[in-house]
Protein backbone atom coordinates (compact mmCIF):
# COMPACT_ATOMS: atom_id res chain seq x y z
CA UNK A 1 0.00 0.00 0.00
CA UNK A 2 1.39 3.42 -0.98
CA UNK A 3 0.20 6.90 -0.02
CA UNK A 4 -1.35 9.15 -2.65
CA UNK A 5 0.82 11.53 -4.67
CA UNK A 6 -0.27 14.74 -2.84
CA UNK A 7 0.48 13.08 0.48
CA UNK A 8 3.94 12.01 -0.73
CA UNK A 9 4.76 15.60 -1.73
CA UNK A 10 3.70 16.81 1.70
CA UNK A 11 5.82 14.16 3.44
CA UNK A 12 8.95 15.18 1.53
CA UNK A 13 8.76 18.73 2.96
CA UNK A 14 9.06 17.51 6.54
CA UNK A 15 12.38 17.66 8.38
CA UNK A 16 14.61 14.64 7.94
CA UNK A 17 14.85 12.41 11.00
CA UNK A 18 17.21 9.58 11.87
CA UNK A 19 14.38 7.04 11.49
CA UNK A 20 13.83 7.96 7.81
CA UNK A 21 17.35 7.01 6.63
CA UNK A 22 19.68 4.05 6.96
CA UNK A 23 22.53 3.67 9.43
CA UNK A 24 25.30 6.25 9.50
CA UNK A 25 23.11 9.36 9.66
CA UNK A 26 23.57 11.38 12.85
CA UNK A 27 21.69 14.66 13.03
CA UNK A 28 23.24 16.03 16.22
CA UNK A 29 22.33 19.30 17.92
CA UNK A 30 24.74 21.65 16.18
CA UNK A 31 26.65 22.24 19.38
CA UNK A 32 30.00 20.76 18.31
CA UNK A 33 32.76 19.57 20.60
CA UNK A 34 34.94 21.90 22.64
CA UNK A 35 37.52 19.36 23.74
CA UNK A 36 38.11 15.65 24.16
CA UNK A 37 37.41 12.87 26.63
CA UNK A 38 40.26 11.36 28.60
CA UNK A 39 40.71 7.65 29.26
CA UNK A 40 40.00 8.27 32.96
CA UNK A 41 36.52 9.70 32.34
CA UNK A 42 37.45 13.37 32.42
CA UNK A 43 37.09 16.04 29.77
CA UNK A 44 39.84 18.37 28.55
CA UNK A 45 38.75 21.64 26.95
CA UNK A 46 40.71 22.63 23.86
CA UNK A 47 40.78 26.45 23.76
CA UNK A 48 41.23 26.40 19.98
CA UNK A 49 37.76 24.84 19.67
CA UNK A 50 35.94 27.18 22.07
CA UNK A 51 33.70 29.67 20.30
CA UNK A 52 34.45 33.33 20.95
CA UNK A 53 32.16 36.14 19.87
CA UNK A 54 33.48 39.59 19.01
CA UNK A 55 31.18 42.55 19.61
CA UNK A 56 31.23 44.98 16.68
CA UNK A 57 32.80 48.40 17.19
CA UNK A 58 30.35 51.32 17.47
CA UNK A 59 27.40 49.27 18.69
CA UNK A 60 26.18 52.12 20.92
CA UNK A 61 25.32 54.27 17.88
CA UNK A 62 23.54 51.46 16.04
CA UNK A 63 20.13 52.39 14.59
CA UNK A 64 18.32 49.09 15.16
CA UNK A 65 17.01 48.42 18.66
CA UNK A 66 15.77 45.28 20.43
CA UNK A 67 12.06 44.50 20.53
CA UNK A 68 11.93 45.18 24.28
CA UNK A 69 11.62 48.76 25.38
CA UNK A 70 14.31 50.22 27.61
CA UNK A 71 11.78 52.48 29.38
CA UNK A 72 9.96 49.64 31.19
CA UNK A 73 9.70 50.06 34.96
CA UNK A 74 9.89 46.89 37.08
CA UNK A 75 6.54 45.67 38.39
CA UNK A 76 6.29 45.20 42.13
CA UNK A 77 3.70 43.21 44.03
CA UNK A 78 1.91 44.37 47.16
CA UNK A 79 3.37 42.03 49.79
CA UNK A 80 4.07 44.47 52.62
CA UNK A 81 4.16 42.92 56.08
CA UNK A 82 4.50 39.36 54.76
CA UNK A 83 8.02 37.97 55.28
CA UNK A 84 7.61 35.33 52.55
CA UNK A 85 6.35 37.82 49.98
CA UNK A 86 4.52 36.32 47.01
CA UNK A 87 5.44 32.75 48.02
CA UNK A 88 3.27 32.76 51.14
CA UNK A 89 0.93 29.78 51.33
CA UNK A 90 -1.38 31.55 53.78
CA UNK A 91 -1.88 34.46 51.38
CA UNK A 92 -2.67 32.02 48.54
CA UNK A 93 -5.26 30.15 50.65
CA UNK A 94 -6.89 33.41 51.81
CA UNK A 95 -7.26 34.58 48.22
CA UNK A 96 -8.59 31.20 47.10
CA UNK A 97 -11.22 31.27 49.86
CA UNK A 98 -12.27 34.82 48.91
CA UNK A 99 -12.67 33.94 45.23
CA UNK A 100 -14.13 30.42 45.53
CA UNK A 101 -15.96 30.44 48.84
CA UNK A 102 -15.49 28.13 51.78
CA UNK A 103 -15.50 24.37 51.14
Coordinates of C-alpha atoms in Angstrom, one line a residue, residues 4-93:
X4 CA -1.4 9.1 -2.6
X5 CA 0.8 11.5 -4.7
X6 CA -0.3 14.7 -2.8
X7 CA 0.5 13.1 0.5
X8 CA 3.9 12.0 -0.7
X9 CA 4.8 15.6 -1.7
X10 CA 3.7 16.8 1.7
X11 CA 5.8 14.2 3.4
X12 CA 8.9 15.2 1.5
X13 CA 8.8 18.7 3.0
X14 CA 9.1 17.5 6.5
X15 CA 12.4 17.7 8.4
X16 CA 14.6 14.6 7.9
X17 CA 14.8 12.4 11.0
X18 CA 17.2 9.6 11.9
X19 CA 14.4 7.0 11.5
X20 CA 13.8 8.0 7.8
X21 CA 17.3 7.0 6.6
X22 CA 19.7 4.1 7.0
X23 CA 22.5 3.7 9.4
X24 CA 25.3 6.2 9.5
X25 CA 23.1 9.4 9.7
X26 CA 23.6 11.4 12.9
X27 CA 21.7 14.7 13.0
X28 CA 23.2 16.0 16.2
X29 CA 22.3 19.3 17.9
X30 CA 24.7 21.7 16.2
X31 CA 26.7 22.2 19.4
X32 CA 30.0 20.8 18.3
X33 CA 32.8 19.6 20.6
X34 CA 34.9 21.9 22.6
X35 CA 37.5 19.4 23.7
X36 CA 38.1 15.6 24.2
X37 CA 37.4 12.9 26.6
X38 CA 40.3 11.4 28.6
X39 CA 40.7 7.7 29.3
X40 CA 40.0 8.3 33.0
X41 CA 36.5 9.7 32.3
X42 CA 37.5 13.4 32.4
X43 CA 37.1 16.0 29.8
X44 CA 39.8 18.4 28.6
X45 CA 38.7 21.6 27.0
X46 CA 40.7 22.6 23.9
X47 CA 40.8 26.4 23.8
X48 CA 41.2 26.4 20.0
X49 CA 37.8 24.8 19.7
X50 CA 35.9 27.2 22.1
X51 CA 33.7 29.7 20.3
X52 CA 34.4 33.3 20.9
X53 CA 32.2 36.1 19.9
X54 CA 33.5 39.6 19.0
X55 CA 31.2 42.6 19.6
X56 CA 31.2 45.0 16.7
X57 CA 32.8 48.4 17.2
X58 CA 30.4 51.3 17.5
X59 CA 27.4 49.3 18.7
X60 CA 26.2 52.1 20.9
X61 CA 25.3 54.3 17.9
X62 CA 23.5 51.5 16.0
X63 CA 20.1 52.4 14.6
X64 CA 18.3 49.1 15.2
X65 CA 17.0 48.4 18.7
X66 CA 15.8 45.3 20.4
X67 CA 12.1 44.5 20.5
X68 CA 11.9 45.2 24.3
X69 CA 11.6 48.8 25.4
X70 CA 14.3 50.2 27.6
X71 CA 11.8 52.5 29.4
X72 CA 10.0 49.6 31.2
X73 CA 9.7 50.1 35.0
X74 CA 9.9 46.9 37.1
X75 CA 6.5 45.7 38.4
X76 CA 6.3 45.2 42.1
X77 CA 3.7 43.2 44.0
X78 CA 1.9 44.4 47.2
X79 CA 3.4 42.0 49.8
X80 CA 4.1 44.5 52.6
X81 CA 4.2 42.9 56.1
X82 CA 4.5 39.4 54.8
X83 CA 8.0 38.0 55.3
X84 CA 7.6 35.3 52.6
X85 CA 6.3 37.8 50.0
X86 CA 4.5 36.3 47.0
X87 CA 5.4 32.8 48.0
X88 CA 3.3 32.8 51.1
X89 CA 0.9 29.8 51.3
X90 CA -1.4 31.6 53.8
X91 CA -1.9 34.5 51.4
X92 CA -2.7 32.0 48.5
X93 CA -5.3 30.2 50.6

